[in-house]
Coordinates of C-alpha atoms in Angstrom, one line a residue:
M1 CA 26.9 -26.9 10.6
R2 CA 28.3 -23.4 10.4
T3 CA 30.5 -21.2 12.6
H4 CA 29.6 -17.9 10.9
Y5 CA 27.1 -16.4 8.4
C6 CA 28.6 -15.4 5.1
G7 CA 27.7 -11.7 5.3
E8 CA 29.2 -11.4 8.8
V9 CA 32.7 -12.5 8.0
N10 CA 35.0 -9.5 8.3
E11 CA 38.6 -8.3 8.9
S12 CA 38.4 -9.3 12.6
H13 CA 38.3 -13.0 11.4
V14 CA 41.5 -12.8 9.4
G15 CA 43.6 -15.9 10.2
Q16 CA 40.6 -17.9 11.6
E17 CA 39.2 -21.1 10.1
V18 CA 35.5 -20.8 9.5
T19 CA 32.7 -23.1 8.3
L20 CA 30.0 -21.5 6.1
C21 CA 26.8 -22.8 4.6
G22 CA 24.7 -21.4 1.8
W23 CA 24.1 -21.3 -1.9
V24 CA 26.5 -20.7 -4.9
N25 CA 25.6 -17.2 -6.0
R26 CA 28.2 -17.1 -8.8
R27 CA 31.1 -19.3 -9.9
R28 CA 34.1 -18.0 -11.9
D29 CA 36.7 -20.5 -13.3
L30 CA 40.0 -18.8 -14.1
G31 CA 41.7 -22.1 -14.9
A32 CA 44.1 -22.7 -12.0
V33 CA 41.8 -20.8 -9.6
I34 CA 38.1 -20.9 -8.9
F35 CA 36.2 -18.1 -7.3
L36 CA 32.8 -18.6 -5.6
D37 CA 30.4 -16.0 -4.3
L38 CA 28.7 -17.9 -1.4
R39 CA 25.4 -16.5 -0.3
D40 CA 23.2 -16.9 2.7
R41 CA 20.5 -14.7 4.2
E42 CA 23.1 -12.3 5.8
G43 CA 25.0 -11.6 2.6
I44 CA 27.8 -12.8 0.2
V45 CA 31.4 -13.7 0.8
Q46 CA 34.1 -14.6 -1.8
V47 CA 35.6 -18.1 -1.5
V48 CA 38.8 -18.9 -3.4
Y49 CA 40.0 -22.4 -4.4
D50 CA 43.6 -22.8 -5.7
P51 CA 45.8 -25.6 -7.1
D52 CA 47.5 -26.3 -3.7
L53 CA 44.6 -28.6 -2.9
P54 CA 43.8 -30.4 -6.2
E55 CA 41.1 -32.7 -4.8
V56 CA 39.2 -29.8 -3.3
L57 CA 39.7 -27.7 -6.5
E58 CA 38.2 -30.6 -8.5
K59 CA 35.1 -30.6 -6.2
A60 CA 34.8 -26.9 -6.5
N61 CA 35.0 -27.2 -10.3
S62 CA 31.8 -29.3 -10.2
L63 CA 29.7 -26.6 -8.5
R64 CA 27.0 -24.7 -10.3
N65 CA 24.7 -21.8 -9.4
E66 CA 22.3 -22.4 -6.5
F67 CA 24.1 -25.6 -5.4
C68 CA 23.6 -25.8 -1.6
I69 CA 27.1 -26.3 -0.1
Q70 CA 29.2 -26.3 3.1
V71 CA 32.5 -24.5 2.9
K72 CA 35.5 -24.9 5.3
G73 CA 38.3 -22.4 4.9
K74 CA 40.6 -19.7 6.3
V75 CA 39.8 -16.0 6.3
R76 CA 42.5 -13.8 4.7
A77 CA 42.7 -10.2 3.7
R78 CA 42.2 -9.5 0.0
P79 CA 45.3 -8.5 -1.9
E80 CA 46.1 -4.8 -2.4
G81 CA 43.9 -3.3 -5.1
Q82 CA 41.3 -6.1 -5.0
V83 CA 39.2 -4.8 -2.1
N84 CA 35.5 -4.6 -3.2
K85 CA 34.0 -1.5 -1.5
D86 CA 30.5 -2.4 -2.8
M87 CA 30.4 -5.6 -0.6
A88 CA 30.1 -5.7 3.2
T89 CA 32.7 -8.5 3.1
G90 CA 34.8 -6.9 0.3
A91 CA 37.9 -6.5 2.4
I92 CA 38.4 -10.2 3.0
E93 CA 38.0 -13.6 1.2
V94 CA 38.0 -17.2 2.4
L95 CA 40.6 -19.6 1.2
G96 CA 38.7 -22.8 0.6
L97 CA 40.1 -25.8 2.4
D98 CA 37.1 -28.1 1.8
V99 CA 33.7 -28.1 0.2
T100 CA 30.7 -30.4 0.8
I101 CA 27.8 -30.5 -1.6
L102 CA 24.7 -30.6 0.6
N103 CA 22.3 -30.6 -2.4
R104 CA 22.6 -30.1 -6.1
A105 CA 20.4 -27.7 -8.1
A106 CA 18.7 -28.6 -11.3
P107 CA 18.7 -26.0 -14.1
L108 CA 16.9 -23.0 -12.7
P109 CA 13.4 -21.9 -14.0
L110 CA 14.3 -18.4 -13.0
D111 CA 17.2 -16.3 -14.3
F112 CA 18.6 -14.4 -11.3
N113 CA 20.4 -11.9 -13.6
Q114 CA 17.4 -11.0 -15.8
E115 CA 13.8 -9.8 -15.4
N116 CA 11.4 -12.7 -14.9
S117 CA 7.6 -12.6 -15.3
E118 CA 5.7 -12.1 -12.1
E119 CA 3.8 -15.3 -12.8
N120 CA 7.0 -17.2 -12.9
R121 CA 8.4 -15.5 -9.8
L122 CA 5.3 -16.4 -7.8
K123 CA 5.3 -20.0 -9.2
Y124 CA 8.9 -20.5 -8.0
R125 CA 8.6 -18.1 -5.1
Y126 CA 11.0 -20.1 -2.9
L127 CA 13.7 -19.4 -5.5
D128 CA 12.7 -15.8 -6.0
L129 CA 13.0 -15.2 -2.3
R130 CA 16.6 -16.2 -2.4
R131 CA 17.5 -13.1 -4.3
P132 CA 19.2 -10.7 -1.9
E133 CA 16.8 -7.9 -2.8
M134 CA 13.8 -10.0 -1.7
T135 CA 15.5 -11.4 1.3
E136 CA 16.3 -7.9 2.5
R137 CA 12.7 -6.8 2.1
L138 CA 11.5 -9.6 4.3
R139 CA 14.2 -8.9 6.8
F140 CA 13.1 -5.3 6.8
R141 CA 9.5 -6.3 7.3
A142 CA 10.5 -8.3 10.3
K143 CA 12.3 -5.3 11.7
V144 CA 9.2 -3.1 11.2
T145 CA 6.9 -5.5 13.1
S146 CA 9.4 -5.8 15.9
A147 CA 9.7 -2.0 16.1
V148 CA 5.9 -1.6 16.1
R149 CA 5.5 -4.1 18.9
E150 CA 8.2 -2.3 20.9
S151 CA 6.7 1.1 20.4
L152 CA 3.1 0.1 21.3
E153 CA 4.0 -2.1 24.2
S154 CA 6.1 0.7 25.7
Q155 CA 2.9 2.7 25.7
G156 CA 0.9 0.1 27.5
F157 CA -0.8 -1.7 24.6
M158 CA -1.6 -5.4 24.8
D159 CA -1.4 -7.8 21.9
I160 CA -4.7 -9.7 21.9
E161 CA -5.8 -12.2 19.2
T162 CA -9.3 -12.1 17.7
P163 CA -11.1 -14.9 15.8
I164 CA -10.5 -15.7 12.2
L165 CA -13.7 -17.8 11.8
T166 CA -16.4 -15.2 12.5
A167 CA -19.5 -13.5 11.2
A168 CA -19.5 -11.0 8.3
T169 CA -18.2 -7.5 9.1
P170 CA -19.3 -4.3 7.3
E171 CA -16.1 -3.3 5.6
G172 CA -17.6 -2.7 2.1
A173 CA -16.0 -5.7 0.2
R174 CA -17.2 -9.2 -0.4
D175 CA -16.5 -11.7 2.4
Y176 CA -14.6 -14.9 2.0
L177 CA -17.0 -17.6 3.3
V178 CA -16.0 -20.8 5.0
P179 CA -18.7 -23.6 5.1
S180 CA -19.4 -25.3 8.4
R181 CA -19.4 -29.1 8.5
T182 CA -21.2 -29.2 11.9
H183 CA -23.8 -26.6 10.9
K184 CA -24.7 -27.6 7.4
G185 CA -25.9 -24.8 5.2
K186 CA -24.3 -22.2 7.4
F187 CA -21.0 -20.3 6.9
F188 CA -18.3 -18.5 8.8
A189 CA -16.8 -15.4 7.2
L190 CA -13.1 -14.6 7.3
P191 CA -12.7 -11.1 8.9
Q192 CA -12.3 -8.1 6.7
S193 CA -10.9 -6.5 9.8
P194 CA -11.2 -7.2 13.6
Q195 CA -13.5 -4.1 13.8
L196 CA -16.3 -5.5 16.0
F197 CA -14.0 -7.6 18.2
K198 CA -11.7 -4.8 19.0
Q199 CA -14.6 -2.6 20.0
L200 CA -15.8 -5.4 22.2
L201 CA -12.4 -5.6 23.8
M202 CA -12.8 -1.9 24.7
M203 CA -16.1 -2.8 26.3
S204 CA -14.2 -5.6 28.2
G205 CA -12.0 -3.0 29.8
M206 CA -8.7 -3.8 27.9
E207 CA -8.3 -0.1 27.2
R208 CA -5.2 -0.4 24.9
Y209 CA -5.3 -3.2 22.3
Y210 CA -3.1 -3.9 19.3
Q211 CA -2.7 -6.8 16.9
I212 CA -0.7 -7.5 13.8
V213 CA -3.4 -9.4 12.1
K214 CA -4.4 -11.0 8.8
C215 CA -7.5 -9.6 7.1
F216 CA -9.4 -11.0 4.1
R217 CA -11.4 -9.1 1.4
D218 CA -12.7 -10.5 -1.8
E219 CA -12.3 -7.4 -4.0
D220 CA -10.8 -6.4 -7.3
L221 CA -7.1 -6.2 -6.9
R222 CA -4.3 -3.8 -7.9
A223 CA -0.7 -3.1 -6.9
D224 CA -1.6 -2.2 -3.3
R225 CA -4.3 -4.8 -2.7
Q226 CA -4.3 -8.5 -2.0
P227 CA -7.1 -10.9 -1.0
E228 CA -5.3 -11.4 2.3
F229 CA -3.2 -8.6 3.8
T230 CA -1.9 -7.6 7.2
Q231 CA -3.0 -4.8 9.4
I232 CA -1.4 -3.1 12.4
D233 CA -4.7 -2.9 14.3
I234 CA -5.0 -0.5 17.3
E235 CA -7.9 0.4 19.6
T236 CA -8.1 2.6 22.7
S237 CA -10.5 3.6 25.4
F238 CA -10.9 7.0 27.0
M239 CA -8.8 8.7 24.3
T240 CA -9.8 11.5 21.9
A241 CA -9.1 11.5 18.2
D242 CA -6.2 13.9 18.9
Q243 CA -4.7 11.5 21.4
V244 CA -5.0 8.5 19.1
M245 CA -3.3 10.5 16.3
E246 CA -0.6 11.5 18.7
V247 CA 0.1 8.0 19.8
T248 CA 0.2 6.5 16.3
E249 CA 2.1 9.4 14.8
K250 CA 4.7 8.8 17.5
M251 CA 4.9 5.2 16.5
I252 CA 5.4 5.9 12.8
R253 CA 8.0 8.6 13.5
E254 CA 10.0 6.3 15.8
L255 CA 9.8 3.6 13.1
F256 CA 11.2 5.8 10.3
L257 CA 13.9 7.3 12.6
K258 CA 15.0 3.8 13.9
L259 CA 15.0 1.9 10.6
L260 CA 15.6 4.6 7.9
N261 CA 17.3 7.4 10.0
V262 CA 14.6 9.7 8.7
D263 CA 12.9 12.3 10.8
L264 CA 9.4 12.9 9.5
G265 CA 8.8 15.8 11.8
N266 CA 5.3 16.8 13.0
F267 CA 2.5 15.7 10.6
P268 CA 0.3 18.6 9.3
R269 CA -3.5 18.2 9.3
M270 CA -5.7 18.9 6.4
P271 CA -9.5 18.8 6.2
Y272 CA -11.0 16.4 3.6
S273 CA -12.6 19.3 1.8
E274 CA -9.3 21.1 1.3
A275 CA -7.6 17.9 0.1
M276 CA -10.2 17.4 -2.5
A277 CA -10.3 21.1 -3.5
R278 CA -6.5 21.5 -3.9
F279 CA -5.4 18.0 -4.9
G280 CA -8.5 16.1 -6.1
S281 CA -7.8 13.2 -3.7
D282 CA -8.3 12.3 0.0
K283 CA -4.7 11.0 0.0
P284 CA -2.8 13.9 -1.5
D285 CA 0.8 13.5 -2.5
L286 CA 2.4 16.7 -1.1
R287 CA 5.7 16.1 -2.9
N288 CA 4.0 17.3 -6.1
P289 CA 3.8 21.1 -6.3
L290 CA 0.9 21.2 -8.8
E291 CA -2.5 22.2 -7.4
I292 CA -6.1 22.3 -8.6
V293 CA -7.7 25.8 -8.8
D294 CA -11.5 26.3 -8.9
I295 CA -12.8 28.8 -11.5
A296 CA -16.5 28.1 -11.6
D297 CA -17.3 31.7 -10.5
I298 CA -15.2 33.0 -13.4
V299 CA -16.9 31.0 -16.1
K300 CA -20.5 30.7 -14.9
D301 CA -21.7 33.4 -17.3
V302 CA -19.7 32.5 -20.4
E303 CA -21.6 31.2 -23.5
F304 CA -19.5 28.0 -23.5
K305 CA -22.0 25.5 -22.0
V306 CA -19.2 23.0 -21.3
F307 CA -18.1 25.4 -18.6
S308 CA -21.2 27.3 -17.7
G309 CA -23.3 24.2 -17.2
P310 CA -21.2 22.6 -14.4
A311 CA -20.3 26.0 -13.1
N312 CA -24.0 26.6 -12.3
D313 CA -24.7 23.1 -11.0
E314 CA -24.3 22.7 -7.3
K315 CA -23.0 19.2 -7.9
G316 CA -20.7 20.3 -10.7
R317 CA -17.1 21.6 -10.7
V318 CA -15.0 23.7 -13.1
A319 CA -11.3 23.7 -12.2
V320 CA -7.8 24.0 -13.7
I321 CA -4.2 22.9 -13.2
R322 CA -1.5 25.3 -14.2
V323 CA 1.8 23.6 -15.2
P324 CA 4.7 26.1 -15.0
G325 CA 6.8 26.0 -18.1
G326 CA 4.6 23.4 -19.6
A327 CA 3.7 25.1 -22.9
S328 CA 6.8 23.7 -24.6
E329 CA 6.6 20.4 -22.9
F330 CA 3.3 19.3 -24.3
S331 CA 2.8 18.9 -28.1
R332 CA -0.7 18.4 -29.5
K333 CA 0.1 14.6 -29.5
N334 CA 1.0 14.8 -25.8
I335 CA -2.2 16.6 -25.0
D336 CA -4.3 14.1 -26.9
E337 CA -2.6 11.3 -24.9
L338 CA -3.4 13.1 -21.6
T339 CA -7.0 13.6 -22.8
K340 CA -7.3 9.9 -23.2
F341 CA -5.8 9.4 -19.8
V342 CA -8.3 11.6 -18.0
G343 CA -11.1 9.8 -19.9
I344 CA -10.3 6.8 -17.7
Y345 CA -11.7 8.8 -14.9
G346 CA -14.9 9.8 -16.7
A347 CA -13.7 13.2 -18.2
K348 CA -15.4 13.7 -21.6
G349 CA -12.5 16.0 -22.8
M350 CA -9.8 18.2 -21.5
P351 CA -9.6 21.8 -22.9
W352 CA -6.2 23.5 -22.6
L353 CA -4.6 27.0 -22.9
K354 CA -1.0 27.8 -23.6
V355 CA 0.4 31.2 -22.4
N356 CA 3.0 31.8 -25.1
D357 CA 3.4 35.5 -24.4
K358 CA 1.5 37.0 -21.4
A359 CA 2.5 40.5 -22.3
A360 CA 0.8 40.3 -25.6
G361 CA -2.7 39.8 -24.0
L362 CA -5.1 37.6 -25.9
E363 CA -2.8 37.5 -28.9
G364 CA -0.2 35.7 -26.8
L365 CA -2.5 32.9 -25.9
Q366 CA -3.2 29.7 -27.7
S367 CA -6.3 27.5 -27.1
P368 CA -9.1 25.8 -29.1
I369 CA -11.6 27.3 -26.6
L370 CA -10.3 30.9 -26.5
K371 CA -13.0 32.1 -28.8
F372 CA -15.7 31.0 -26.4
L373 CA -14.3 33.0 -23.4
S374 CA -14.7 36.7 -22.8
E375 CA -11.6 38.8 -22.3
D376 CA -12.6 39.5 -18.7
A377 CA -12.9 35.7 -18.0
V378 CA -9.5 35.1 -19.5
T379 CA -7.9 37.9 -17.5
A380 CA -9.5 36.7 -14.3
L381 CA -8.3 33.1 -15.1
L382 CA -4.7 34.2 -15.6
E383 CA -4.8 36.2 -12.5
R384 CA -6.2 33.5 -10.3
T385 CA -3.8 30.8 -11.6
Q386 CA -0.9 33.2 -11.5
A387 CA 0.0 32.0 -15.0
E388 CA 3.2 33.3 -16.7
T389 CA 4.7 33.1 -20.1
G390 CA 5.5 29.5 -21.0
D391 CA 2.8 27.9 -18.8
I392 CA 0.0 25.6 -19.9
I393 CA -3.4 25.4 -18.2
F394 CA -5.5 22.2 -18.3
F395 CA -9.3 22.4 -17.6
G396 CA -11.8 20.1 -16.1
A397 CA -15.6 20.7 -16.2
D398 CA -18.1 18.0 -15.1
S399 CA -19.5 16.6 -11.9
Y400 CA -17.5 17.4 -8.8
T401 CA -16.4 13.8 -8.5
T402 CA -15.3 13.4 -12.1
V403 CA -13.3 16.7 -12.2
S404 CA -11.7 15.9 -8.8
E405 CA -10.7 12.4 -9.8
S406 CA -9.5 13.2 -13.3
L407 CA -7.5 16.4 -12.4
G408 CA -6.2 14.6 -9.3
A409 CA -4.8 11.8 -11.4
L410 CA -3.6 14.3 -14.1
R411 CA -1.5 16.2 -11.5
L412 CA 0.2 13.0 -10.4
K413 CA 0.9 11.9 -13.9
I414 CA 2.3 15.2 -15.0
G415 CA 4.3 15.5 -11.8
E416 CA 6.0 12.2 -12.5
E417 CA 6.6 12.7 -16.2
L418 CA 8.1 16.2 -15.8
G419 CA 10.1 15.2 -12.7
L420 CA 8.3 17.7 -10.5
T421 CA 7.6 15.2 -7.7
S422 CA 10.4 15.4 -5.1
N423 CA 12.0 12.5 -3.3
E424 CA 11.1 13.8 0.2
W425 CA 8.9 12.1 2.7
K426 CA 5.6 14.1 3.0
P427 CA 3.2 12.8 5.7
L428 CA 0.0 14.4 6.8
W429 CA -3.3 13.7 8.5
V430 CA -6.5 14.1 6.5
V431 CA -9.4 14.8 8.9
D432 CA -13.1 16.0 8.9
F433 CA -14.4 13.5 6.4
P434 CA -18.0 13.5 5.4
M435 CA -20.0 11.1 7.6
F436 CA -22.0 9.8 4.6
E437 CA -21.9 9.7 0.9
E438 CA -25.2 9.8 -1.1
V439 CA -25.6 7.5 -4.1
D440 CA -29.0 7.4 -5.9
G441 CA -30.7 8.9 -2.9
Q442 CA -29.4 6.3 -0.5
F443 CA -26.8 7.2 2.2
H444 CA -23.8 5.0 2.7
A445 CA -21.2 5.3 5.5
L446 CA -17.9 6.7 4.1
H447 CA -15.9 4.7 6.6
H448 CA -18.1 2.2 8.4
P449 CA -21.4 2.4 10.3
F450 CA -19.7 2.5 13.7
T451 CA -17.9 5.8 13.1
A452 CA -19.0 8.6 15.4
P453 CA -20.0 12.1 14.0
T454 CA -18.2 15.2 15.0
R455 CA -20.1 17.5 17.3
A456 CA -23.6 16.3 16.5
S457 CA -26.4 14.8 18.5
A458 CA -28.4 11.9 17.2
E459 CA -31.3 14.2 16.4
E460 CA -29.1 16.7 14.6
L461 CA -27.5 13.9 12.6
E462 CA -30.8 12.5 11.4
A463 CA -32.1 16.0 10.6
N464 CA -29.3 16.8 8.1
P465 CA -27.0 13.8 7.4
A466 CA -25.7 15.2 4.1
V467 CA -23.6 17.8 5.9
A468 CA -22.5 15.8 8.9
L469 CA -18.8 15.3 9.4
S470 CA -17.3 12.1 10.9
N471 CA -14.7 12.0 13.7
A472 CA -12.4 10.1 11.4
Y473 CA -8.7 10.5 10.4
D474 CA -6.4 9.0 7.8
M475 CA -2.6 9.0 7.9
V476 CA -1.2 9.7 4.4
L477 CA 2.4 9.5 3.2
N478 CA 3.5 10.4 -0.3
G479 CA 0.1 9.9 -1.7
V480 CA -0.5 6.5 0.0
E481 CA -3.0 6.0 2.7
L482 CA -1.0 4.3 5.5
G483 CA -3.9 3.9 7.9
G484 CA -7.3 5.2 8.8
G485 CA -9.4 5.2 11.9
S486 CA -12.1 7.0 13.9
V487 CA -13.8 7.6 17.2
R488 CA -16.4 4.9 17.5
I489 CA -20.0 5.2 18.5
H490 CA -20.5 4.1 22.1
D491 CA -24.0 5.3 22.5
Q492 CA -27.0 3.2 21.6
A493 CA -29.2 6.1 20.5
M494 CA -26.5 7.4 18.2
Q495 CA -25.9 3.9 16.7
A496 CA -29.6 3.5 16.1
A497 CA -29.8 6.8 14.3
V498 CA -26.9 5.9 12.0
F499 CA -28.5 2.6 11.1
R500 CA -31.8 4.5 10.3
I501 CA -29.9 6.9 8.0
L502 CA -28.2 4.0 6.3
G503 CA -31.6 2.2 5.8
I504 CA -30.7 -0.7 8.1
S505 CA -33.8 -1.9 9.8
D506 CA -34.0 -2.9 13.4
E507 CA -34.3 -6.6 12.4
E508 CA -31.3 -6.4 10.1
A509 CA -29.2 -4.6 12.7
K510 CA -30.1 -7.1 15.3
E511 CA -29.3 -10.0 13.0
K512 CA -25.9 -8.6 11.9
F513 CA -24.7 -6.7 14.9
G514 CA -26.9 -7.8 17.8
F515 CA -24.1 -8.8 20.0
L516 CA -22.4 -5.4 19.6
L517 CA -25.6 -3.5 20.2
E518 CA -26.3 -5.5 23.3
A519 CA -22.8 -4.8 24.6
L520 CA -23.5 -1.0 24.2
Q521 CA -26.1 -1.3 27.0
Y522 CA -23.6 -2.3 29.7
G523 CA -21.4 0.8 30.3
A524 CA -19.5 0.9 27.0
P525 CA -16.6 3.4 27.3
P526 CA -15.8 6.0 24.7
H527 CA -13.3 4.4 22.4
A528 CA -11.3 5.1 19.2
G529 CA -8.8 3.3 17.0
L530 CA -6.8 3.1 13.8
A531 CA -5.5 0.4 11.5
F532 CA -2.4 0.6 9.4
G533 CA -1.7 -1.4 6.3
L534 CA 1.6 -3.1 7.2
D535 CA 2.2 -4.2 3.6
R536 CA 1.8 -0.7 2.3
L537 CA 4.0 0.7 5.0
V538 CA 6.8 -1.7 4.2
M539 CA 6.3 -1.2 0.5
L540 CA 6.9 2.5 0.9
M541 CA 9.8 2.2 3.3
T542 CA 11.7 -0.3 1.0
G543 CA 10.8 1.5 -2.2
A544 CA 9.0 -1.5 -3.7
S545 CA 6.5 -0.9 -6.4
S546 CA 3.9 -3.4 -5.2
I547 CA 2.9 -5.0 -1.9
R548 CA 3.5 -8.3 -3.5
D549 CA 7.2 -7.6 -3.3
V550 CA 7.1 -7.3 0.5
M551 CA 5.0 -10.4 1.1
A552 CA 6.5 -13.9 1.3
F553 CA 3.8 -15.7 -0.6
P554 CA 1.3 -13.3 -2.3
K555 CA -1.4 -14.0 -4.8
T556 CA -1.6 -12.7 -8.4
T557 CA -3.8 -9.9 -9.5
T558 CA -6.5 -12.6 -10.1
A559 CA -6.3 -13.7 -6.5
A560 CA -4.6 -17.0 -7.5
C561 CA -1.5 -18.7 -6.2
P562 CA 0.7 -20.2 -9.0
L563 CA 2.9 -21.9 -6.4
T564 CA 0.2 -24.1 -4.8
N565 CA -2.4 -23.8 -7.7
A566 CA -4.9 -22.4 -5.2
P567 CA -7.8 -22.0 -5.3
G568 CA -8.4 -25.6 -6.2
Q569 CA -11.4 -27.9 -6.5
A570 CA -12.8 -29.8 -3.6
N571 CA -13.5 -33.5 -4.1
P572 CA -17.1 -34.8 -4.0
E573 CA -16.7 -36.4 -0.6
Q574 CA -15.6 -33.1 1.0
L575 CA -18.5 -31.2 -0.6
A576 CA -21.1 -33.9 0.4
E577 CA -19.8 -33.7 4.0
L578 CA -20.3 -29.9 4.0
G579 CA -23.7 -30.2 2.3
I580 CA -22.5 -28.2 -0.7
Q581 CA -23.2 -28.7 -4.4
T582 CA -21.2 -26.9 -7.1
I583 CA -22.6 -25.4 -10.3
V584 CA -20.3 -26.0 -13.3
T585 CA -20.7 -23.7 -16.3
E586 CA -19.0 -24.1 -19.6
K587 CA -16.7 -21.3 -20.7
A588 CA -18.1 -19.2 -23.5
T589 CA -16.5 -20.0 -26.9
D590 CA -14.8 -17.4 -29.0
S591 CA -17.7 -17.5 -31.4
E592 CA -20.1 -16.6 -28.6

C-alpha cells in the first residue's frame, strides 16, 4: 500500500511520485491550500494540497486529526526560507495528487497537545502509543534488546527459555498463583525470576545462558515497579564474580556507546559498607556531591541525649550532611519542610546548624541545639565537615538504618532542589554486601538463599552469620540499580548451612527446593549470574520518569489495566471447574 515511510522521504526523492500511509497528525486550512502533517512510525512529512486539483482538495478538506489515510503525491523541495530544520523531512514536502481515507477517527478521548491523566493514557493506550515520543521509546527498547542479544551471543551465550508455570521461587515478594484444573486444589506460581531454572541449566552443562524474560511479583508498586516486568537474565559456569562483572559491564558499555554514543568508561567498585556510610544507600547516585559524615565519636560525651544516646549504641548512628552555601538557601520554613520529609523515613527530627561567620567562632553560628554542644565538639564538627562561612549542616541521630535512609533521601532531595546533581552518567559496582540481615532475632537472606558467601566455610558461616559477606554485586547507574547478581552456592553442605541459619527446616527445604538440592549431588559446577531490569535500563537511557513509559501495555500503580479492565471476575462455571470458591466481602461504608 506504500512505497516509502513518511519519515524516510528526503531530498534524494525530489521529483519522484510516492505513496504514503499513516495518520493525520495536523491539518492546516489556508483557504486555497491545505497542509497536512502525515505521520507513521518513522516520522512526519508535510503534504500540500492546492487548487489545481479541486476534487482532491475537497477530499483533503474533509480530513481530521488521526484519520488513517493513503496519500499519493510528488516529492518537491520546499521553497527558499520554508525549510524546517527541526524536522528530518523538513527540506522537502509532498504535493498531494490523491488521498484515500482508509478509516475515519471519532473525536479523540486524548488530547495529543495537552497533558492527559495517566489513567486515561493507559485506558486508550493504543492512541497514546501513536505519539512520536512514545513510539520512539518503544523503538529504542527494541534496539536495546537487539543490542543485548548481539553482545551476549558474540560472547557465547545461548538464549534458553524457562517455564512460566512453575513452583514458587524465593524472591521475597508474593507470588501470583495460577490454579490447576487437572490437579484441583493445587496451584502453579508465575516466576518471580528464573533463578532456580537457570541454576539447573548450569548443572545441565549449558555454561552460558541468557534470556530476556517476563517476571511476576505481587508487591506494592511505584514508578520503577510493575507486577510484570522484564529481565535480562544471565548465568554462567566456571566464572568468578570478577569475570561475570567484566562480561556484563562490557555489554552495558557497548549498549551505551552504540545507542547513545556515550562512553561510560570503567566502572568503579565500592563496598556496601562504604556506600551506606557515605551516601546512606546501597545504590548511591554519584552525580550528587553531597556526602554523609559520621560524628558519633565527637558527640558521644555531650549532655544532649538526642546525640549521645545513639552515639553510644552499637546499632545507632549520628551523622551530618554539609550543604556548601546552603545557609542562605534554607529559611526556617524550608527547614521545617525538610524535617517533615525525613520524617517519612522514620527520623523524629532534624537538628541543623548554620555557619554564618566561621571566623567569629561560636558567635558566628546559628542553631537551636548550639547550647547543648561543647565548644570542643563544635570545633571538631566544623573541622571534620570542612564547613565554611555560608554553609548549613543537617544532623541525623537514631538507629543506623533510620539515619542512613533519612539522610540518604535528604541528600538526593537537596541535590535536586539546589541543582547540585550533574547530568553526567555515573556507573559503579556495589560489592561485599552482608550475607544476612537480622530482624527480631531472625536472619534473612539479603539477596536470596542461594547466594554464596565470600571466603567462608560452612562451619565459619554458621559460627558467625552476622558478619558474613556475600559474594554478590549490584550494578548501579545514577542512583538506580540496573541489575544484581551473585556467585551461587554449588555445594550441598554450604546450602544446608545457609538453610539452617535462615531457619528453614530439612522438610521445608526438601518441599520447596528438593529438585535443586538433589541436582547439587551430581557434579554441580561453580556458577554465577546476574539479572538486569530491562525496563529500568530503557527508562534511564530514554530519560523517561517511569518504567510505565517504556512498556507497551503497563498496569497502573494499583496493578490494574484500564484498557482491558483486568483483573476481572471469573464466571461460576470456570471457578467450579477449578474447584475454587470466592469470598465476597462488602466494602466498608464511610460511617464505618
